[in-house]
Short mmCIF file of C-alpha atoms in Angstrom, two decimals:
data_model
loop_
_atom_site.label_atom_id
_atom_site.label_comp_id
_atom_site.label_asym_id
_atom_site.label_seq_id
_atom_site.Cartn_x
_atom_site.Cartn_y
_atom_site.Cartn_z
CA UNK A 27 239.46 9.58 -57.74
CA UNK A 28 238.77 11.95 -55.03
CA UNK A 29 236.17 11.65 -52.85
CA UNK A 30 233.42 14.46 -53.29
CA UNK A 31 229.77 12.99 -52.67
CA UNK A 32 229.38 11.10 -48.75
CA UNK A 33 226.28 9.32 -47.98
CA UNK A 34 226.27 9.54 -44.51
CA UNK A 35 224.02 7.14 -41.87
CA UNK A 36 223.81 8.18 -38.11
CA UNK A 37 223.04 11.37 -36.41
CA UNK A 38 223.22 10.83 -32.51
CA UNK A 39 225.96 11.66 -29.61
CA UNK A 40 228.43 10.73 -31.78
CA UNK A 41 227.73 10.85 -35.62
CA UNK A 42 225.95 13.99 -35.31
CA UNK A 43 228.67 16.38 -34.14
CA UNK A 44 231.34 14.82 -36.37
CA UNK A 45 228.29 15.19 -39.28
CA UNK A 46 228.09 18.98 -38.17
CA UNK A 47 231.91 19.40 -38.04
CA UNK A 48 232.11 17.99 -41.64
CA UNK A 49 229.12 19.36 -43.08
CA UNK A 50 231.17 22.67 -42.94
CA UNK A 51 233.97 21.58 -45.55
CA UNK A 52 234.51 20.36 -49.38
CA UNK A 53 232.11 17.54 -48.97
CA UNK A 54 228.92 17.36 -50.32
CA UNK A 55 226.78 15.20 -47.48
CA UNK A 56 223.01 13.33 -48.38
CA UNK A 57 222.09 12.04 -44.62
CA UNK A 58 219.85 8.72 -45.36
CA UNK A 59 216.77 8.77 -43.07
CA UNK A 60 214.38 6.10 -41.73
CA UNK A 61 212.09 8.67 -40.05
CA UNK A 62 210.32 11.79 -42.41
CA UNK A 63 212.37 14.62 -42.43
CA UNK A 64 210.48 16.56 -40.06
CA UNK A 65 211.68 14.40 -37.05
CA UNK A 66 215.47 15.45 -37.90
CA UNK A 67 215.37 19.34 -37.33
CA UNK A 68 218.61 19.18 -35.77
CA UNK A 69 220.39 18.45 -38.91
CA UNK A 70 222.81 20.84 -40.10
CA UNK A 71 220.89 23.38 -42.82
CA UNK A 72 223.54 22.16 -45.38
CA UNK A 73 223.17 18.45 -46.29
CA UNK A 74 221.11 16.78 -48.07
CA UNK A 75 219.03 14.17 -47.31
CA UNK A 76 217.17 11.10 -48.30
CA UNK A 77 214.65 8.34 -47.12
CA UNK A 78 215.70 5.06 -46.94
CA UNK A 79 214.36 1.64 -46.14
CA UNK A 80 217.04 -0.98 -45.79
CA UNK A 81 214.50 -3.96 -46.36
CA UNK A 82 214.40 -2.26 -49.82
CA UNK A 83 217.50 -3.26 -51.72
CA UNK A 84 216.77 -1.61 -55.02
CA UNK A 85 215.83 1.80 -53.54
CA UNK A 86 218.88 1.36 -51.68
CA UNK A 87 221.39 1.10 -54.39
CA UNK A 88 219.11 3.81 -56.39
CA UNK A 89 220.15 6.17 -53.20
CA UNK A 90 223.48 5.45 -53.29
CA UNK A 91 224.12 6.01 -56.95
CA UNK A 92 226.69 8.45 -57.72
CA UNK A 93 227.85 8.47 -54.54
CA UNK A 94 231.85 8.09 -53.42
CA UNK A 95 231.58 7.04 -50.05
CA UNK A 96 229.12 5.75 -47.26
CA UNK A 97 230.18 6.69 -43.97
CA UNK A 98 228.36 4.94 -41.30
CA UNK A 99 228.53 6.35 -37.53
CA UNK A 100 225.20 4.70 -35.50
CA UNK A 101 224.07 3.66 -32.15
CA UNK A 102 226.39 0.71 -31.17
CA UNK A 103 223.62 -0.93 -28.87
CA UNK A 104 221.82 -4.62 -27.73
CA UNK A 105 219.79 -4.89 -30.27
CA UNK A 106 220.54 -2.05 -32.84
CA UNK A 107 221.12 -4.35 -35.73
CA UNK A 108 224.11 -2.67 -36.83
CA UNK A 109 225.40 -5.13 -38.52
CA UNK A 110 222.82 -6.12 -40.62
CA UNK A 111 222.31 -2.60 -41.52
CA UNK A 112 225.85 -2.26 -42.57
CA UNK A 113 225.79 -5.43 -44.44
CA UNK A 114 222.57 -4.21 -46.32
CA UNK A 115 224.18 -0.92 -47.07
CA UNK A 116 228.04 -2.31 -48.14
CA UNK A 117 225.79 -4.82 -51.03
CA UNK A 118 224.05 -1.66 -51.94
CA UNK A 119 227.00 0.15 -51.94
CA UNK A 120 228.56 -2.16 -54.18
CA UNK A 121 226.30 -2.37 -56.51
CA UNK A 122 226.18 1.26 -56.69
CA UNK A 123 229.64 1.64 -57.54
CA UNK A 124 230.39 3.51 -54.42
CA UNK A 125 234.30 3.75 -53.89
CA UNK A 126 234.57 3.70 -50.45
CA UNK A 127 233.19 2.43 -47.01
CA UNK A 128 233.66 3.72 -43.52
CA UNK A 129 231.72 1.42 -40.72
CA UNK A 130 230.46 2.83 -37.67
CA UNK A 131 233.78 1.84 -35.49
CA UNK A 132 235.27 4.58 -33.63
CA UNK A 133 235.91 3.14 -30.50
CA UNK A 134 238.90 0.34 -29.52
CA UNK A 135 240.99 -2.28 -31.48
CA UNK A 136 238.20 -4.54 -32.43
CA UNK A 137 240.42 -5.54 -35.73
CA UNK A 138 243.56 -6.64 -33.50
CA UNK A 139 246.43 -4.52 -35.61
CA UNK A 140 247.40 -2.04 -33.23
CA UNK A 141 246.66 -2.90 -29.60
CA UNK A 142 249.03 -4.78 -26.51
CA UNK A 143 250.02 -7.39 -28.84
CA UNK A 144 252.19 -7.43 -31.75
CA UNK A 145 251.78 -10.95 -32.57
CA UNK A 146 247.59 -10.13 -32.95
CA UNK A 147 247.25 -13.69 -30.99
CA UNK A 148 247.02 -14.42 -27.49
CA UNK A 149 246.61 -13.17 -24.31
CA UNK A 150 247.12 -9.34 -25.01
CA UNK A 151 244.85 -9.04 -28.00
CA UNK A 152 240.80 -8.56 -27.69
CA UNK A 153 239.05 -11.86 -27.28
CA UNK A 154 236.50 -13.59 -29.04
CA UNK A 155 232.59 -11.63 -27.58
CA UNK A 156 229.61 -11.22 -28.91
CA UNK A 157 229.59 -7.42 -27.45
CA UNK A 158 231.73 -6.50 -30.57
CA UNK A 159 230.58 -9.34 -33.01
CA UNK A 160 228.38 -6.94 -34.90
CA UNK A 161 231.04 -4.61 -35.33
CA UNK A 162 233.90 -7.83 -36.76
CA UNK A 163 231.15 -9.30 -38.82
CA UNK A 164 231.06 -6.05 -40.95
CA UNK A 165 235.03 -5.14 -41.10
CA UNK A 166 235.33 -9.21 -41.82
CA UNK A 167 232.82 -8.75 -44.49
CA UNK A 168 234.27 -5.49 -46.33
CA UNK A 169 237.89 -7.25 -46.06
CA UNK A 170 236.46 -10.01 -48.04
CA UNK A 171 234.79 -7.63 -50.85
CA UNK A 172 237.78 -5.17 -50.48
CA UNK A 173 240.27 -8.76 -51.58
CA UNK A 174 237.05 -9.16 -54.47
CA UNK A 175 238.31 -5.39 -55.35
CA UNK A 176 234.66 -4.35 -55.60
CA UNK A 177 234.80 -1.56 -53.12
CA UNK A 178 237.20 -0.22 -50.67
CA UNK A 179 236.78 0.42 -47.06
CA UNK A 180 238.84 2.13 -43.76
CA UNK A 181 238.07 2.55 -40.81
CA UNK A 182 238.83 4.67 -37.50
CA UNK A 183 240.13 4.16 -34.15
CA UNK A 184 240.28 6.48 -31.86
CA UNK A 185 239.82 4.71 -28.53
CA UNK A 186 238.34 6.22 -25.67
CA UNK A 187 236.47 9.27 -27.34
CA UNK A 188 237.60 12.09 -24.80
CA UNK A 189 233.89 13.64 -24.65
CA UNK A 190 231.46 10.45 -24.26
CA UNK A 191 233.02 8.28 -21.81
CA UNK A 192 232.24 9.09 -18.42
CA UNK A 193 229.29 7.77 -18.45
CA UNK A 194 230.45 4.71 -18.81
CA UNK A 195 231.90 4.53 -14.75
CA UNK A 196 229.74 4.57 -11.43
CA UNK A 197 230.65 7.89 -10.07
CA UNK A 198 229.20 8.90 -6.53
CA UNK A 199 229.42 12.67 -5.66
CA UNK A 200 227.53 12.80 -2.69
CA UNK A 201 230.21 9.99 -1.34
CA UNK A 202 232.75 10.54 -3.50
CA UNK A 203 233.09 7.04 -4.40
CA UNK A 204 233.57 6.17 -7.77
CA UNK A 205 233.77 2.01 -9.08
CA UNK A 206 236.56 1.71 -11.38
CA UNK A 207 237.68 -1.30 -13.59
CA UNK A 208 240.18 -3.01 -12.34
CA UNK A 209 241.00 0.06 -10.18
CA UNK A 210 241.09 2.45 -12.87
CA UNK A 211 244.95 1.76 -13.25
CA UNK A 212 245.12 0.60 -17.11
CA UNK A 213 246.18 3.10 -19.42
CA UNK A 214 244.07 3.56 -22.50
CA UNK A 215 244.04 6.14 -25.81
CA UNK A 216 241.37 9.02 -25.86
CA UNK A 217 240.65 11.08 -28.49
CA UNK A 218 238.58 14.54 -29.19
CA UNK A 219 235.78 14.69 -31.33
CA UNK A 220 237.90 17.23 -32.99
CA UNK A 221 240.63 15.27 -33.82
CA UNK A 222 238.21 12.39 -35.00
CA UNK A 223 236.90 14.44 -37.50
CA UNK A 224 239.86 16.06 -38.26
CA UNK A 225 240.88 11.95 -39.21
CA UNK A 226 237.69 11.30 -41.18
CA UNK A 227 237.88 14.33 -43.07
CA UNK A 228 242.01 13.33 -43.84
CA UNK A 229 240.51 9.56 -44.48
CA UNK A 230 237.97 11.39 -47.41
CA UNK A 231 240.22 13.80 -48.64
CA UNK A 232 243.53 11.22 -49.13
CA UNK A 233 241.40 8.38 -51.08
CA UNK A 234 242.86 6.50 -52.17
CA UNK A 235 245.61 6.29 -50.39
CA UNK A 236 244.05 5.48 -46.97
CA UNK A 237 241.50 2.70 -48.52
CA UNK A 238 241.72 -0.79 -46.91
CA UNK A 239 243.52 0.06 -43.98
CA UNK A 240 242.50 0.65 -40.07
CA UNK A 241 243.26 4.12 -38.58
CA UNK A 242 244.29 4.45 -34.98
CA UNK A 243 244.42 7.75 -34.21
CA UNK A 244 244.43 9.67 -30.81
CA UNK A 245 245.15 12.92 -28.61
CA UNK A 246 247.18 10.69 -25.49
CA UNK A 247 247.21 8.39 -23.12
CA UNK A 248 245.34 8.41 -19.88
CA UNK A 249 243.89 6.26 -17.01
CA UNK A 250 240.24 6.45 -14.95
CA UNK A 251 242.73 6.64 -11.86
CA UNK A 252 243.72 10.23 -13.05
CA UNK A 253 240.17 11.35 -13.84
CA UNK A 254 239.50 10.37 -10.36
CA UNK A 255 242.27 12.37 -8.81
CA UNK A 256 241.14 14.99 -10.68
CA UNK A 257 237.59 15.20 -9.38
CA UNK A 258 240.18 15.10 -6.12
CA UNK A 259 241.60 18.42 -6.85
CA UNK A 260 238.89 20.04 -8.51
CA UNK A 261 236.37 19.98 -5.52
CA UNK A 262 233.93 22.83 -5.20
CA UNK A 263 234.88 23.10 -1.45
CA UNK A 264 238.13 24.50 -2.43
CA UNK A 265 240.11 21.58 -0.64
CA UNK A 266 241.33 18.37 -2.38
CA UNK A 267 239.11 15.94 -1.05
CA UNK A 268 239.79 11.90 -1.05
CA UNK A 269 237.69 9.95 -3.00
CA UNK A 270 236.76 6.08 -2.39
CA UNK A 271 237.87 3.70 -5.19
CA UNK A 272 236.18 0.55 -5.67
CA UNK A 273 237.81 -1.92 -8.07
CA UNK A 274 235.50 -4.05 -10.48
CA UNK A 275 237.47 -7.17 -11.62
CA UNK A 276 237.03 -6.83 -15.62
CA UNK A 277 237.85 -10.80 -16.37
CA UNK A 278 235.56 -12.06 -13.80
CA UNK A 279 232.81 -9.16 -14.26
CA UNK A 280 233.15 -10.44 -18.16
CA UNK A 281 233.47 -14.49 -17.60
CA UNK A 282 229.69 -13.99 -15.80
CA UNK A 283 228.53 -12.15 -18.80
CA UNK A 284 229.64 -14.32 -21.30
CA UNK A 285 227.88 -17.34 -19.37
CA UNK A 286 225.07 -15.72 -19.04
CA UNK A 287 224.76 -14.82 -22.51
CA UNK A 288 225.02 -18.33 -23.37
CA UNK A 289 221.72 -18.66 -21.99
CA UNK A 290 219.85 -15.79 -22.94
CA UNK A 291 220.29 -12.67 -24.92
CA UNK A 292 222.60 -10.00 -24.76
CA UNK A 293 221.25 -7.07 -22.11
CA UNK A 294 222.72 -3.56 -20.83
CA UNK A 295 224.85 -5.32 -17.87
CA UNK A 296 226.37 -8.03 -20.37
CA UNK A 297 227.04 -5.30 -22.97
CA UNK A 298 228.52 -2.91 -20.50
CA UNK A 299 230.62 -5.82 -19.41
CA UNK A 300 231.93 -7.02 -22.59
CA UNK A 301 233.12 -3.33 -23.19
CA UNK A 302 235.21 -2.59 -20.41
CA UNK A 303 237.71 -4.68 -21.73
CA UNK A 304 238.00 -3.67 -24.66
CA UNK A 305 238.03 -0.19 -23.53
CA UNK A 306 239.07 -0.05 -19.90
CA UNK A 307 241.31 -3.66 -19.55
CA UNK A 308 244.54 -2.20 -20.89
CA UNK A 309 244.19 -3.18 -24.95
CA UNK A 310 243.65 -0.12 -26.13
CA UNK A 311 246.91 1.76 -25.87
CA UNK A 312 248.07 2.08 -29.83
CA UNK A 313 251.79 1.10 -30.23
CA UNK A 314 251.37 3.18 -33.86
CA UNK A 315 249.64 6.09 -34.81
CA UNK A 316 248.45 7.00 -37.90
CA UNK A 317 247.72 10.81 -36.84
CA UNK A 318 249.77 12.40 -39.54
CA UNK A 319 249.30 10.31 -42.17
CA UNK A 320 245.54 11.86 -41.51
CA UNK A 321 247.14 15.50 -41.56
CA UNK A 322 246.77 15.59 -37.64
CA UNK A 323 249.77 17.56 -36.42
CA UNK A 324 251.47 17.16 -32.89
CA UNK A 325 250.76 21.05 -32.40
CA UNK A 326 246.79 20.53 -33.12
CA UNK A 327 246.23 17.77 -30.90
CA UNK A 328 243.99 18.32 -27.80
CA UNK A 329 245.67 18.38 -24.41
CA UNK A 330 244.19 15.53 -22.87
CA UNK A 331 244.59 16.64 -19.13
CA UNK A 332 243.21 19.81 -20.36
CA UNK A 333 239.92 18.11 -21.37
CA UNK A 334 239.94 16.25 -18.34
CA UNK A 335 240.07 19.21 -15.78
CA UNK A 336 237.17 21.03 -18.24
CA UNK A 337 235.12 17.55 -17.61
CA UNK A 338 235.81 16.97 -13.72
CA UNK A 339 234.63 20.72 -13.01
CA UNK A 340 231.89 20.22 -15.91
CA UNK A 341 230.59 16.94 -13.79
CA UNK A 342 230.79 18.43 -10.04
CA UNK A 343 228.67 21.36 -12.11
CA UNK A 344 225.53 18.81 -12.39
CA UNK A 345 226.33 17.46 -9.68
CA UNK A 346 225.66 19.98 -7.67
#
């Protein structure tokens, strides 16, 4: 029953330092590729990998024969398709008797189980956008074969990934004026890329024990307020200097999205939008973690503030 052979889709800032990270333990890893091999250089000398063509569903299944899992971790984009590649791959995948199936999630509670709310309804829990449709339409889907019992599926939470989200807020440095949501006060749970690997590896390696379940896993708890005050302290002039905070209402920033796409189709600003609440409006503090059931111990998990102060000195680096 243990999972040995991963098919493995996605190799960009995310999926291809956790595929590095992995590619260095038990598994045995076949990358699928649109492009010729020659394009992917960067790929880690130890995987495998083969062409696909997702149009193609008989090549597809032929790929994924023999295979124990699919683990999927793409560009989450407008216009990226990424759920009807997932869909194409999870009916391959079934029909090519793969066990297991890990969509491309990784980022906040878009199931519902684990965020403000313990009643999953209301006010507290993520509402209904079509920023993370893609992503519901393809747990929704594997939920429904996973009840069929014709494959199994899990998935991973881990928040606000500690190294790729500061992109994701204005920051000025010349002013030092940043434009935070909602003033940067709601808490929210960040995780490493270690630790998220250390959780997909534990996901792999305790099948089936972790099939048809969501993971929330992270390193702590922080706020875009703190960041801020840390770019504060960690001024190159040697002198904590104020910074101007400008607060972006997420629920009114989001209402004018969701109008808009009503009209037309989804663009950057909408997307960008639609995540901040998710990510940035105070949902996406876990009231359980499933860190050790993933073999993540207390002692190995990053010190968040550390990261922070290596990222605020990192960022006044280029910006200066």
């Amino acid at each position: 029953m243990a999972i040995k052979k991963v098919a493995w889709f996605g190799n960009g800032r995310l999926g291809l330092p956790l595929l590095t990270a992995l590619s260095t333990s038990e598994f045995d890893i076949t990358v699928l590729l649109r492009r010729p091999r020659s394009a992917y250089s960067f790929l880690p000398s130890s995987v495998r990998t083969a062409s696909v063509d997702f149009t193609q569903h008989s090549t597809l299944v032929d790929t994924l024969s023999g295979q124990d899992a699919v683990v999927v971790v793409t560009q989450f984009v407008p216009g990226s398709d990424l759920d009807r590649l997932q869909l194409a791959l999870i009916d391959a995948a079934i029909e090519a008797g793969v066990k297991l199936f890990i969509p491309s999630e990784w980022a906040p509670d878009t199931v519902g189980g684990n965020g403000a709310s313990g009643e999953l309804i209301g006010a507290m829990t993520l509402p209904p956008t079509p920023v993370i449709a893609m992503k519901r339409v393809v747990h929704n889907y594997l939920m429904a074969r996973a009840s069929e019992g014709k494959i199994a599926f899990a998935t991973i939470h881990p928040g606000v990934i500690l190294e790729r989200w500061i992109g994701s807020i204005a920051l000025d440095f010349i002013s030092r004026a940043a434009e935070l949501p909602d003033g940067g006060y709601h808490p929210f749970s960040m995780t490493s890329l270690q630790t998220v690997c250390r959780a997909l590896a534990g996901v792999l390696s305790n099948y089936p024990q972790t099939r048809n379940r969501f993971h929330y896993i992270a390193d702590g708890v922080a706020t875009l307020d703190q960041f801020v005050t840390i770019l504060e302290h960690k001024d190159p002039s040697g002198k904590t200097q104020p910074w101007i905070r400008k607060s972006i209402d997420i629920v009114a920033t989001n209402a004018v999205a969701i109008e808009r796409m009503k009209e037309q189709p989804m663009g950057v600003q909408e997307f960008l939008a639609g995540l901040r609440v998710p990510f940035f409006g105070g949902l996406t503090v876990w009231k359980r973690l499933d860190n050790r059931d993933l073999g993540i111990k207390d002692e190995d998990r990053v010190d968040v503030r550390e990261e922070m102060e290596r990222i605020a000195v990192e960022a006044w680096k280029r910006a200066n």
